[in-house]
mmCIF file of N, CA and C in Angstrom:
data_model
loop_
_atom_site.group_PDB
_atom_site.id
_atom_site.type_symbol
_atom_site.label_atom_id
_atom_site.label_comp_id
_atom_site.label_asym_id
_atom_site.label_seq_id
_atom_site.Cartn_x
_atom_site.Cartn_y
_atom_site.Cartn_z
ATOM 1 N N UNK A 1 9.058 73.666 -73.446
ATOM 2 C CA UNK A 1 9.611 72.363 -73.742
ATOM 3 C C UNK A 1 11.122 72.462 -73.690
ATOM 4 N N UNK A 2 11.247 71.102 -73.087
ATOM 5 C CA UNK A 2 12.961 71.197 -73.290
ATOM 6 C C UNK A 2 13.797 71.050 -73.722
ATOM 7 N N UNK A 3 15.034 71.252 -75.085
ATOM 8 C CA UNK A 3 15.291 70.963 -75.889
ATOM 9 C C UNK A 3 16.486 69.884 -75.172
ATOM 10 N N UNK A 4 16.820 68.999 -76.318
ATOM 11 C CA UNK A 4 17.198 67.934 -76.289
ATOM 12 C C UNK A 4 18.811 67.896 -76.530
ATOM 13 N N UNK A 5 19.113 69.333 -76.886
ATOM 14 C CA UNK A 5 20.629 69.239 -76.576
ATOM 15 C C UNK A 5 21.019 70.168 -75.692
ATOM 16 N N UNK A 6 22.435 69.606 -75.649
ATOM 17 C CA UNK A 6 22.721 70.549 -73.513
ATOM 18 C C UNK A 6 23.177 71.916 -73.855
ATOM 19 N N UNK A 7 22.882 72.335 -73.473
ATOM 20 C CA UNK A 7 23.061 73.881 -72.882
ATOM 21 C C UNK A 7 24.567 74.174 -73.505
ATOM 22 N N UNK A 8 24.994 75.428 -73.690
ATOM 23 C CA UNK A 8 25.722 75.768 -74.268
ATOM 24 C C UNK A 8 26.910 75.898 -72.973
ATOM 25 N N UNK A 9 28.320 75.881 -73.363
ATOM 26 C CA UNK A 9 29.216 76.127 -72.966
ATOM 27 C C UNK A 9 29.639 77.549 -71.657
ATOM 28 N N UNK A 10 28.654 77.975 -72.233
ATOM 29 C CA UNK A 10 28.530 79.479 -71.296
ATOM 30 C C UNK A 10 27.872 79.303 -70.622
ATOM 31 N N UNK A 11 26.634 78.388 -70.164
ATOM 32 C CA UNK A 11 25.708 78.603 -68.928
ATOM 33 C C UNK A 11 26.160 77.998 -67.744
ATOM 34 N N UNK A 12 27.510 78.207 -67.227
ATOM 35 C CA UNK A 12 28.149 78.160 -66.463
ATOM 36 C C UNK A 12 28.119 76.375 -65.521
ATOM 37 N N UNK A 13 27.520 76.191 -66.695
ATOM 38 C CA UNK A 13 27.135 74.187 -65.451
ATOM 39 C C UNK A 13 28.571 73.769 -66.881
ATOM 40 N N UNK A 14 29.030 72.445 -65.954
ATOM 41 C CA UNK A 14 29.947 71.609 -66.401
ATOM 42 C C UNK A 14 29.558 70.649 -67.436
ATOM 43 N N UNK A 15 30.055 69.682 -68.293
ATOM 44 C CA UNK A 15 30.027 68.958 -69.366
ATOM 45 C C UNK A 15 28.922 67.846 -68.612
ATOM 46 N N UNK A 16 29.252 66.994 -67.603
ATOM 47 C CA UNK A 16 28.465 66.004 -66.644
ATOM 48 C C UNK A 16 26.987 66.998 -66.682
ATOM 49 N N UNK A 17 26.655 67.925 -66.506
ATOM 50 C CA UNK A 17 25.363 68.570 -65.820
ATOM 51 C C UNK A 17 24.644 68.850 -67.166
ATOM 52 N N UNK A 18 25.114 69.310 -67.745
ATOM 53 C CA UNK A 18 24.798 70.085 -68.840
ATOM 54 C C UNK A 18 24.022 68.224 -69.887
ATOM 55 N N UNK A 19 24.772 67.346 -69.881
ATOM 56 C CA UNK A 19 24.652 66.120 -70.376
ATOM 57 C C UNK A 19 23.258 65.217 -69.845
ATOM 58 N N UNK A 20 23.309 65.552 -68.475
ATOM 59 C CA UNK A 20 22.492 65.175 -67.633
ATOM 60 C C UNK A 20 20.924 65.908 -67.824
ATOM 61 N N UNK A 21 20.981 66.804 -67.643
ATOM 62 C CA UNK A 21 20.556 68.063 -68.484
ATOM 63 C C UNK A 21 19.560 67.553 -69.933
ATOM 64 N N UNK A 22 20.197 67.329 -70.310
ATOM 65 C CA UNK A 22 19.418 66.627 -71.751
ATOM 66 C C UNK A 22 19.156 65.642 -72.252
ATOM 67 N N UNK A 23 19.908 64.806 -71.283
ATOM 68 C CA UNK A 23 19.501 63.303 -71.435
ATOM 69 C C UNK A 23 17.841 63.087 -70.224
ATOM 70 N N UNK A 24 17.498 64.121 -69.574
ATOM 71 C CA UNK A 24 16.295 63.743 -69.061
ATOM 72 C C UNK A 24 15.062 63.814 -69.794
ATOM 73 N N UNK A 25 14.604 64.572 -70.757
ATOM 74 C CA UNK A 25 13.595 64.652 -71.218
ATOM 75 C C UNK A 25 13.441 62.973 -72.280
ATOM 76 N N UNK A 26 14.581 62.514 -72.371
ATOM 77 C CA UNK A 26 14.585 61.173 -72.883
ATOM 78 C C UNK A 26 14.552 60.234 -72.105
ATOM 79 N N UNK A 27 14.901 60.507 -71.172
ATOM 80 C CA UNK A 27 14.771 58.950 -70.044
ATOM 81 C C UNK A 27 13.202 59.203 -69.804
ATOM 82 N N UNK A 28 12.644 60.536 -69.254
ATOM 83 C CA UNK A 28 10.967 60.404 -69.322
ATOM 84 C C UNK A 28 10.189 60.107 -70.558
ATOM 85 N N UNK A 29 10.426 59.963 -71.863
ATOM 86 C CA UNK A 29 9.929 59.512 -72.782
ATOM 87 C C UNK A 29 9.944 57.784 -72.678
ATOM 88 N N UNK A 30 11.187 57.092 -72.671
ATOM 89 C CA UNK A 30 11.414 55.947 -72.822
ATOM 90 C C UNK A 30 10.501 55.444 -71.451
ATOM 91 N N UNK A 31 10.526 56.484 -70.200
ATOM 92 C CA UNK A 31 9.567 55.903 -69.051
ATOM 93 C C UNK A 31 8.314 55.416 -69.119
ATOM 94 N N UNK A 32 7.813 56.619 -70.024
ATOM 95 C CA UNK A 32 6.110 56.520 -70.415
ATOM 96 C C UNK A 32 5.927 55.699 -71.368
ATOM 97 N N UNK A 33 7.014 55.615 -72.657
ATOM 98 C CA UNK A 33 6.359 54.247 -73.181
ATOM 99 C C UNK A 33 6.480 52.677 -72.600
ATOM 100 N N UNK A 34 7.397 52.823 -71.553
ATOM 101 C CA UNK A 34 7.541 51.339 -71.118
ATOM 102 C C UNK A 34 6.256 51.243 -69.945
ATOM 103 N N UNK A 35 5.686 52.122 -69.687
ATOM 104 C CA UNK A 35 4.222 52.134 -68.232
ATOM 105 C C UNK A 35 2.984 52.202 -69.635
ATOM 106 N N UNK A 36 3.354 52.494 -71.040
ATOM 107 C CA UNK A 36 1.987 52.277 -71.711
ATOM 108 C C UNK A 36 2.147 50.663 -72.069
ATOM 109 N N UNK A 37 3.181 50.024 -72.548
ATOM 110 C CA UNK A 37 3.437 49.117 -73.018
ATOM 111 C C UNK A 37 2.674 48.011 -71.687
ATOM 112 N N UNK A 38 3.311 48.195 -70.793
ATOM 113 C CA UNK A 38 2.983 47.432 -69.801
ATOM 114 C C UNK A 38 1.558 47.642 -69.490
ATOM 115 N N UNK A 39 0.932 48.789 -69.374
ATOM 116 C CA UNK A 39 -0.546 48.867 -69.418
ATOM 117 C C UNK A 39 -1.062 48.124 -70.547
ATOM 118 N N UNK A 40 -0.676 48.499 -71.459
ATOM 119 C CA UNK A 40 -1.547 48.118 -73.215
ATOM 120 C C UNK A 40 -1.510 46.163 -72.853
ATOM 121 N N UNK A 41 -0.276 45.504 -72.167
ATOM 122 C CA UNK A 41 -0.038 44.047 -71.940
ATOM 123 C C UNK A 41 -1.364 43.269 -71.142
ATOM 124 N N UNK A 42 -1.588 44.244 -69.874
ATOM 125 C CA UNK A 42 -2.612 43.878 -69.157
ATOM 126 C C UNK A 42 -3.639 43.936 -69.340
ATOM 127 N N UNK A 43 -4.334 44.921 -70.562
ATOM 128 C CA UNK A 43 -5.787 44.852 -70.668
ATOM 129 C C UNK A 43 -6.665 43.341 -70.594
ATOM 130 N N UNK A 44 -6.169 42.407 -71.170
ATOM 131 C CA UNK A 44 -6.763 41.111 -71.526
ATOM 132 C C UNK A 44 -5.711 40.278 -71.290
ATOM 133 N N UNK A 45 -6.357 39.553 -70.300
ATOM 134 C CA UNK A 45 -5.944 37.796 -69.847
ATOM 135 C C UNK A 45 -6.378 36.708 -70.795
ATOM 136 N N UNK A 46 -7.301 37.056 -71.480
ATOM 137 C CA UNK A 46 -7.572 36.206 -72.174
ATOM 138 C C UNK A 46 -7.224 35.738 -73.729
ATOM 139 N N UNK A 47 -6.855 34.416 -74.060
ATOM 140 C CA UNK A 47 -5.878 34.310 -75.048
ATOM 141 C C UNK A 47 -7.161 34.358 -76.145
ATOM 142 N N UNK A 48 -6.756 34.635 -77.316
ATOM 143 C CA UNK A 48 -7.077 35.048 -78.524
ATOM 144 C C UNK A 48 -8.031 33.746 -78.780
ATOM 145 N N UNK A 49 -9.460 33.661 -79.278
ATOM 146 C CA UNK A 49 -10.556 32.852 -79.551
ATOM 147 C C UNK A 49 -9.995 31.584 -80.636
ATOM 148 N N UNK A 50 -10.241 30.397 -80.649
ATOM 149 C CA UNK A 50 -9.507 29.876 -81.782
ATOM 150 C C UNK A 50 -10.645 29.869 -82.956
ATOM 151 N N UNK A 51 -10.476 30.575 -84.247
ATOM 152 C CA UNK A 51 -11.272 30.781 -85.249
ATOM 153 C C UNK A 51 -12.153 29.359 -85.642
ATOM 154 N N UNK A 52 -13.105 29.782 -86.034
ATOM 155 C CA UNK A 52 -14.783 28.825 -86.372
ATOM 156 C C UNK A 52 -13.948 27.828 -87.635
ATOM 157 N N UNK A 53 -14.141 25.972 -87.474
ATOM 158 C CA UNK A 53 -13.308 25.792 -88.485
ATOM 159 C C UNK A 53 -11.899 25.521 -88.482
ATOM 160 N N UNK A 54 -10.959 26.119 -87.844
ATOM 161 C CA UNK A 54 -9.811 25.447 -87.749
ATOM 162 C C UNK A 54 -9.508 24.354 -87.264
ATOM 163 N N UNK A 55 -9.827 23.663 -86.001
ATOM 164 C CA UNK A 55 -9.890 22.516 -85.208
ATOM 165 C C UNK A 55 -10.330 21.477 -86.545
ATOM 166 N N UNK A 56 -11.310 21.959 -87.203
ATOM 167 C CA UNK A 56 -11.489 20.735 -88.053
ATOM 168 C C UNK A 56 -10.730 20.054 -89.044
ATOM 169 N N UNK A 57 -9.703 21.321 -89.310
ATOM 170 C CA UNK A 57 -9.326 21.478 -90.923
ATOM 171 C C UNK A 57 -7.762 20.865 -90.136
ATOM 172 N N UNK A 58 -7.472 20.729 -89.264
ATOM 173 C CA UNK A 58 -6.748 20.257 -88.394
ATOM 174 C C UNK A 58 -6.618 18.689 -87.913
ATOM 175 N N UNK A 59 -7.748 18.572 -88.036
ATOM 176 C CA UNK A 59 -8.056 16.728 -87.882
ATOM 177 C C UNK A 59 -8.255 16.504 -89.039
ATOM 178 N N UNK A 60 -9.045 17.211 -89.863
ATOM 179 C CA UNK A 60 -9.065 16.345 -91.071
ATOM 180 C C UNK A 60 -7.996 16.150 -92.193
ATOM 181 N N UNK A 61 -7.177 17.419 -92.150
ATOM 182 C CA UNK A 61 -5.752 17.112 -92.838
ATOM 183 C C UNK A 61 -4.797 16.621 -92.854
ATOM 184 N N UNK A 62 -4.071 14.894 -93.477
ATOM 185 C CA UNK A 62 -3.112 14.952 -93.096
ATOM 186 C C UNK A 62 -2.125 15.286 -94.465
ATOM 187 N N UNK A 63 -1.033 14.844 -93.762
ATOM 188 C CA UNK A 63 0.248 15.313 -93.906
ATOM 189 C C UNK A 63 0.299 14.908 -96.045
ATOM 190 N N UNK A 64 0.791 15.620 -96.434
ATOM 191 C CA UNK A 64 1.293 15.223 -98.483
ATOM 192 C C UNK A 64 2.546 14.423 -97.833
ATOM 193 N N UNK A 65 2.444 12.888 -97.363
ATOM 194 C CA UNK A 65 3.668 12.346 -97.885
ATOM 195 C C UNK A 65 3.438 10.969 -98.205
ATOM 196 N N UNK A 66 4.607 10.830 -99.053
ATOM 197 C CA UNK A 66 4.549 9.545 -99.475
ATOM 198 C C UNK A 66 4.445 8.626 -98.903
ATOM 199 N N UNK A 67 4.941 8.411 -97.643
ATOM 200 C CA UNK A 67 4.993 7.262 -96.492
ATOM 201 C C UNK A 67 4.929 7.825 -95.143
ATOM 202 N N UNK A 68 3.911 7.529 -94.669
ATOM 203 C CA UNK A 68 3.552 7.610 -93.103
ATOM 204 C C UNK A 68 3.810 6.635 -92.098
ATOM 205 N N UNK A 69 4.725 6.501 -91.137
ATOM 206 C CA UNK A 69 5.310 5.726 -90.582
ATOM 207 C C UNK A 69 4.157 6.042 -88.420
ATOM 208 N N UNK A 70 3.960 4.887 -88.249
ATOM 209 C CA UNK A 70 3.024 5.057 -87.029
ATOM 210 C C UNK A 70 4.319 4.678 -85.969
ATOM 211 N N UNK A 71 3.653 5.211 -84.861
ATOM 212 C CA UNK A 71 4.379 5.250 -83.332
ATOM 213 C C UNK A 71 4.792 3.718 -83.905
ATOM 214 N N UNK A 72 4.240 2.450 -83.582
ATOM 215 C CA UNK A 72 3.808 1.712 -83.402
ATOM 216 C C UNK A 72 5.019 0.577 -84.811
ATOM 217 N N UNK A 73 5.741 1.657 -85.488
ATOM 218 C CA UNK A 73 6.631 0.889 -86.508
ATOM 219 C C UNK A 73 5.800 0.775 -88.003
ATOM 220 N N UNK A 74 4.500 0.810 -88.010
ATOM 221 C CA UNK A 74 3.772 0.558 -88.617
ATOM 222 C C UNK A 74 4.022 1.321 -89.850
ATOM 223 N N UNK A 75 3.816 0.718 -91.259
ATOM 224 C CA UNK A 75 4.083 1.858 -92.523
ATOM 225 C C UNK A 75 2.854 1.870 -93.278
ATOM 226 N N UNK A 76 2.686 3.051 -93.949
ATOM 227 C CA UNK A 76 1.177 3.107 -94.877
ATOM 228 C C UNK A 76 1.479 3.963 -96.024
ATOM 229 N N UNK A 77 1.070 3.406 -97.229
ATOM 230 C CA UNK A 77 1.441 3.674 -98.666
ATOM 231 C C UNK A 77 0.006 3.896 -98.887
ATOM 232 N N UNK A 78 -0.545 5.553 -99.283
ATOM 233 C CA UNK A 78 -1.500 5.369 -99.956
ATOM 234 C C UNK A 78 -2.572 5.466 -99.673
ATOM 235 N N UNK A 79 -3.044 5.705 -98.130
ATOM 236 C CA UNK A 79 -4.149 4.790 -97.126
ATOM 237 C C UNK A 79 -3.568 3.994 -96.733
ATOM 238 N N UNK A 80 -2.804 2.322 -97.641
ATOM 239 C CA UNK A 80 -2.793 0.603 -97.122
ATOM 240 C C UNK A 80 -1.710 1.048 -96.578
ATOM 241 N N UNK A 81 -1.480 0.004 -95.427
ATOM 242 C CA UNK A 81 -0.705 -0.591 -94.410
ATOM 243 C C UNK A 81 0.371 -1.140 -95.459
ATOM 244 N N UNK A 82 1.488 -1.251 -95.488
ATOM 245 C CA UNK A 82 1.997 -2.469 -96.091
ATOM 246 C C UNK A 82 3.074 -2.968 -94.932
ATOM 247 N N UNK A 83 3.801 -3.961 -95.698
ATOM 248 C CA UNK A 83 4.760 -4.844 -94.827
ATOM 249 C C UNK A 83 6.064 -4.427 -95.675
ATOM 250 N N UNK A 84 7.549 -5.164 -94.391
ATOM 251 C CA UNK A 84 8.772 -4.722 -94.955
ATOM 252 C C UNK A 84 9.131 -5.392 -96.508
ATOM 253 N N UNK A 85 8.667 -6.500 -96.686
ATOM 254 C CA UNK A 85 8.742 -6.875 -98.018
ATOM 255 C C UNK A 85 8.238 -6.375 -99.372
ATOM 256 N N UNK A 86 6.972 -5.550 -99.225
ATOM 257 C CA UNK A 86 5.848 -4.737 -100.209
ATOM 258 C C UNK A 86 6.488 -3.035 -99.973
ATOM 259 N N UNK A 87 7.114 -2.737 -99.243
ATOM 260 C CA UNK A 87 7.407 -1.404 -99.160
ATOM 261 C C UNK A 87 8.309 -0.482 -99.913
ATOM 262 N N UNK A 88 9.286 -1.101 -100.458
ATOM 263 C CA UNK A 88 9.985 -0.231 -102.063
ATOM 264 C C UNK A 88 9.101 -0.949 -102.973
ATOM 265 N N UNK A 89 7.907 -1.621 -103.351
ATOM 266 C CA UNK A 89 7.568 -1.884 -104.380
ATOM 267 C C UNK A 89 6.259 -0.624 -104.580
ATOM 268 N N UNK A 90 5.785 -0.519 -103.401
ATOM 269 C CA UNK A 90 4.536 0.354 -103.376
ATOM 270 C C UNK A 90 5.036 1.945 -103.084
ATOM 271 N N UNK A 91 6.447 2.179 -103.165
ATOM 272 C CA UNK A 91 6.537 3.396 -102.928
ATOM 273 C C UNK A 91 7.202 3.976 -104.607
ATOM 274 N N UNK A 92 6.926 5.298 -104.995
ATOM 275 C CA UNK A 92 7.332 5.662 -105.631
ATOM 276 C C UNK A 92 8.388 5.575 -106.386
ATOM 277 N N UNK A 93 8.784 5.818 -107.786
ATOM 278 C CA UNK A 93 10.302 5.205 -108.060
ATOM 279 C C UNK A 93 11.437 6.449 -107.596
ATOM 280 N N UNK A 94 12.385 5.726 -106.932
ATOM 281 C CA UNK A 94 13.140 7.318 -106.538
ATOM 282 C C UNK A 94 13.965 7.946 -107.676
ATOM 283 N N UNK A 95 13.752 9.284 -107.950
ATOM 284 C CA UNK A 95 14.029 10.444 -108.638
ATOM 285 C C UNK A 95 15.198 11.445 -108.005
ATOM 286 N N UNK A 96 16.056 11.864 -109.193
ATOM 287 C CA UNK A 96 17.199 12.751 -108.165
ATOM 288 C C UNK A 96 16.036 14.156 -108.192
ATOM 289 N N UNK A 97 15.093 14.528 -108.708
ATOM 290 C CA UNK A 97 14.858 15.839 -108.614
ATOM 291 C C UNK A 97 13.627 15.789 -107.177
ATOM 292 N N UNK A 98 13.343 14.757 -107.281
ATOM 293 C CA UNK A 98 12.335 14.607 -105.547
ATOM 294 C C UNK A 98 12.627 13.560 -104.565
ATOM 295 N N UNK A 99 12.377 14.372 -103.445
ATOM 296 C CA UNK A 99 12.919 13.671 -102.625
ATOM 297 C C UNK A 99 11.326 12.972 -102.080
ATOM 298 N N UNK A 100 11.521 11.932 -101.364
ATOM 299 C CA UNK A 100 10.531 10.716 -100.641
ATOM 300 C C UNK A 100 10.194 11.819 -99.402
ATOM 301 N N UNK A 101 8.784 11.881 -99.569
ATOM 302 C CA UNK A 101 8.206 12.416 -98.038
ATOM 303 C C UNK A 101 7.829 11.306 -97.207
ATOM 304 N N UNK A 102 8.555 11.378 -96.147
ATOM 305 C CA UNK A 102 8.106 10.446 -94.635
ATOM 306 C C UNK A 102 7.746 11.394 -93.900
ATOM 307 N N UNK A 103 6.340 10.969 -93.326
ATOM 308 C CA UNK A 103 5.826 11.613 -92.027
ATOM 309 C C UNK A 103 5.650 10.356 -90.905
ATOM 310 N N UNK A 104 6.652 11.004 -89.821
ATOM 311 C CA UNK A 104 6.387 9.798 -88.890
ATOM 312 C C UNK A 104 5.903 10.478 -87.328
ATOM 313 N N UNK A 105 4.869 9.230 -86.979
ATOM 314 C CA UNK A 105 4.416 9.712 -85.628
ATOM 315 C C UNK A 105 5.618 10.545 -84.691
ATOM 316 N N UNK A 106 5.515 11.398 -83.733
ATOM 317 C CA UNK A 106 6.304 11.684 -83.133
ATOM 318 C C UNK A 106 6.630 10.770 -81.859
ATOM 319 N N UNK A 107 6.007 9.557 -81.401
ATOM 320 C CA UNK A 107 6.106 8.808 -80.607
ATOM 321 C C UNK A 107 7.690 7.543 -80.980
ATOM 322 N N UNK A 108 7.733 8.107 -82.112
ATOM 323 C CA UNK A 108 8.525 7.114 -83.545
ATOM 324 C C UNK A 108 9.803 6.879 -82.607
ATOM 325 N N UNK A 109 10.487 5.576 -82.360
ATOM 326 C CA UNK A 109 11.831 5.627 -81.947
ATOM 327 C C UNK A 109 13.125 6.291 -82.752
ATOM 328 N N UNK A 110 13.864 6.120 -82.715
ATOM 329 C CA UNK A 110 15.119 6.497 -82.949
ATOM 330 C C UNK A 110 15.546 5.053 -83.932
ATOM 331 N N UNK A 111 15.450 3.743 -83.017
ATOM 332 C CA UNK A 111 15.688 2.724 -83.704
ATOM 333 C C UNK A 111 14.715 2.255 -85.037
ATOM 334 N N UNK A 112 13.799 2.418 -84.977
ATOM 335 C CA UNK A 112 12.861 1.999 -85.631
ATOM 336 C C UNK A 112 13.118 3.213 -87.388
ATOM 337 N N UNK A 113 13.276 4.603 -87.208
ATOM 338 C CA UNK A 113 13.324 5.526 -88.240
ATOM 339 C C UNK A 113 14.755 4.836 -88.820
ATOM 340 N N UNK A 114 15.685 4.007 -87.616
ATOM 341 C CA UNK A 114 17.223 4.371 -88.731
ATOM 342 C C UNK A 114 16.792 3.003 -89.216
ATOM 343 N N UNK A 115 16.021 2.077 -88.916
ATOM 344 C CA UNK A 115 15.675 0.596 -89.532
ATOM 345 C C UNK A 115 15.066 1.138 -91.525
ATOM 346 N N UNK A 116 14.192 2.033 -90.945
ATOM 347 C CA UNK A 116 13.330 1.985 -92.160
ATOM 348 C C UNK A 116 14.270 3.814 -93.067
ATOM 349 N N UNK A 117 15.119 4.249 -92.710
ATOM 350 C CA UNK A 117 15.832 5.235 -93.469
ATOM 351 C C UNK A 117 17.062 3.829 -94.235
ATOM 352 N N UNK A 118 17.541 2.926 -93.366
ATOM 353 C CA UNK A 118 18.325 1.580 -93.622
ATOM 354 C C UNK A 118 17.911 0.987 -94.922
ATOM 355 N N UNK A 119 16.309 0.744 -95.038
ATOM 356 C CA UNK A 119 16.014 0.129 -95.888
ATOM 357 C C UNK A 119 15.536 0.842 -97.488
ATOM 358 N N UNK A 120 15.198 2.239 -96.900
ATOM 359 C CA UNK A 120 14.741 2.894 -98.037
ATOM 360 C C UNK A 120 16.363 3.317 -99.430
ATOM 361 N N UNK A 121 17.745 3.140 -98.181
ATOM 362 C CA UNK A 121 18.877 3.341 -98.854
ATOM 363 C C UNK A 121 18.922 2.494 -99.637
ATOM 364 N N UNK A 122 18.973 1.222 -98.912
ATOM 365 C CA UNK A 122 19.022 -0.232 -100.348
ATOM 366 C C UNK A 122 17.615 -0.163 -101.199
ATOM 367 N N UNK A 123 16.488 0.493 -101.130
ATOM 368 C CA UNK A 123 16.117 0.662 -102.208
ATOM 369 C C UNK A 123 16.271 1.536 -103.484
ATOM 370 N N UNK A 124 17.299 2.661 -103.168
ATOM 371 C CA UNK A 124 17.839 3.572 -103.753
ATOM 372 C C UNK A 124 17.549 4.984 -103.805
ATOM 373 N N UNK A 125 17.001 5.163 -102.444
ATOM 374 C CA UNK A 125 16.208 6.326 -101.866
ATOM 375 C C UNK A 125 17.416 6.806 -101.038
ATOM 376 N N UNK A 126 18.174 8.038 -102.095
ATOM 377 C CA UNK A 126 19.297 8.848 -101.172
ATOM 378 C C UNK A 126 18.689 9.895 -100.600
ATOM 379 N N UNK A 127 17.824 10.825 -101.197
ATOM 380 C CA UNK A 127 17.116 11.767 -100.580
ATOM 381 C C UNK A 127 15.663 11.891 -100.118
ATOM 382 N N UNK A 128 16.044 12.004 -99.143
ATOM 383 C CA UNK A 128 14.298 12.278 -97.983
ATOM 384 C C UNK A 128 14.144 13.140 -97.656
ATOM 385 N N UNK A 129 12.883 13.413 -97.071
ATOM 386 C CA UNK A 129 12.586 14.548 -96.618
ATOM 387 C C UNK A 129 11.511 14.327 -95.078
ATOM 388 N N UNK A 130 12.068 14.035 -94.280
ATOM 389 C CA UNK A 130 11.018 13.856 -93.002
ATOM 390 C C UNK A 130 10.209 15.268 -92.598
ATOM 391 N N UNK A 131 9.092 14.821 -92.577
ATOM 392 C CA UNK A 131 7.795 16.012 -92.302
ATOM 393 C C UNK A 131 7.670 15.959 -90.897
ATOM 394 N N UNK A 132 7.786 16.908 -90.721
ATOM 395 C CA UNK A 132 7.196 17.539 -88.524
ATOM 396 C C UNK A 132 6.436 18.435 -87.912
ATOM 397 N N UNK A 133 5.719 17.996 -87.023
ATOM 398 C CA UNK A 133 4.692 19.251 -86.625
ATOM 399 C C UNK A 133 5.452 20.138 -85.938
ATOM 400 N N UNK A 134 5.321 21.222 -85.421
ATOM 401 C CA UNK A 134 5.397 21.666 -84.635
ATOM 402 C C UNK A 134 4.835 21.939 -83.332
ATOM 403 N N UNK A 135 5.915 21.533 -82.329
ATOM 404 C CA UNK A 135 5.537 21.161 -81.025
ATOM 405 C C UNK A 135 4.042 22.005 -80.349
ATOM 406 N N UNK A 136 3.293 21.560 -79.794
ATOM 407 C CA UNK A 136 2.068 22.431 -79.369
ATOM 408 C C UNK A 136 2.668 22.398 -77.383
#
């Protein structure tokens, strides 16, 4: 085996050779693990099974928030639908230690979230907290 530091001063090779010299038994190490790595990658094409049960627990869960806002503008307190007039009455009283959970469709405009973040201010809702999936 070959040891891993260079050769001594006396075996007549130069600083470059001698360096060279001992830096090979490491470049063939780092070789073989990058040809196992790449082997170990290819065994299976096939992506990981999705576990018995999740898909469901997936549709059937939604989101802990206080107000669910639909693509569509639409708001729901509770289960009920309500309207812009019933909507600080049916929502929680706002608290400095919690903030208001909104979960809104991701289809949700831009205009439509700053309408109803607009209105939750004049009800005295400084802190929110908007809920998001993560992109699939």
């Amino acid at each position: 085996m070959t040891d891993l530091v260079p050769p001594p001063a006396t075996s007549g090779k130069g600083l470059l050779e001698r360096v060279e010299d001992a830096l090979l038994p490491l470049i063939n190490l780092v070789f073989l693990l990058l040809m196992f790595f790449i082997v170990a990658g290819q065994l299976t094409e096939d992506p990981l099974p999705e576990l018995p049960g999740s898909a469901q627990l997936k549709e059937e869960r939604a989101p802990e928030a206080d107000l669910m806002v639909k693509a569509d503008g639409s708001w729901t307190v509770g289960g009920e639908t309500v309207s812009r007039d019933r909507l600080l009455a049916s929502l929680p009283e706002p608290e400095e230690q919690a903030s208001l959970r909104i979960a809104a469709d991701q289809g949700l405009t831009m205009a439509d979230l700053e309408d109803l973040l607009g209105l939750l201010e004049t009800g005295g809702y400084t802190d929110v907290l908007l809920l998001t999936e993560p992109g699939a």
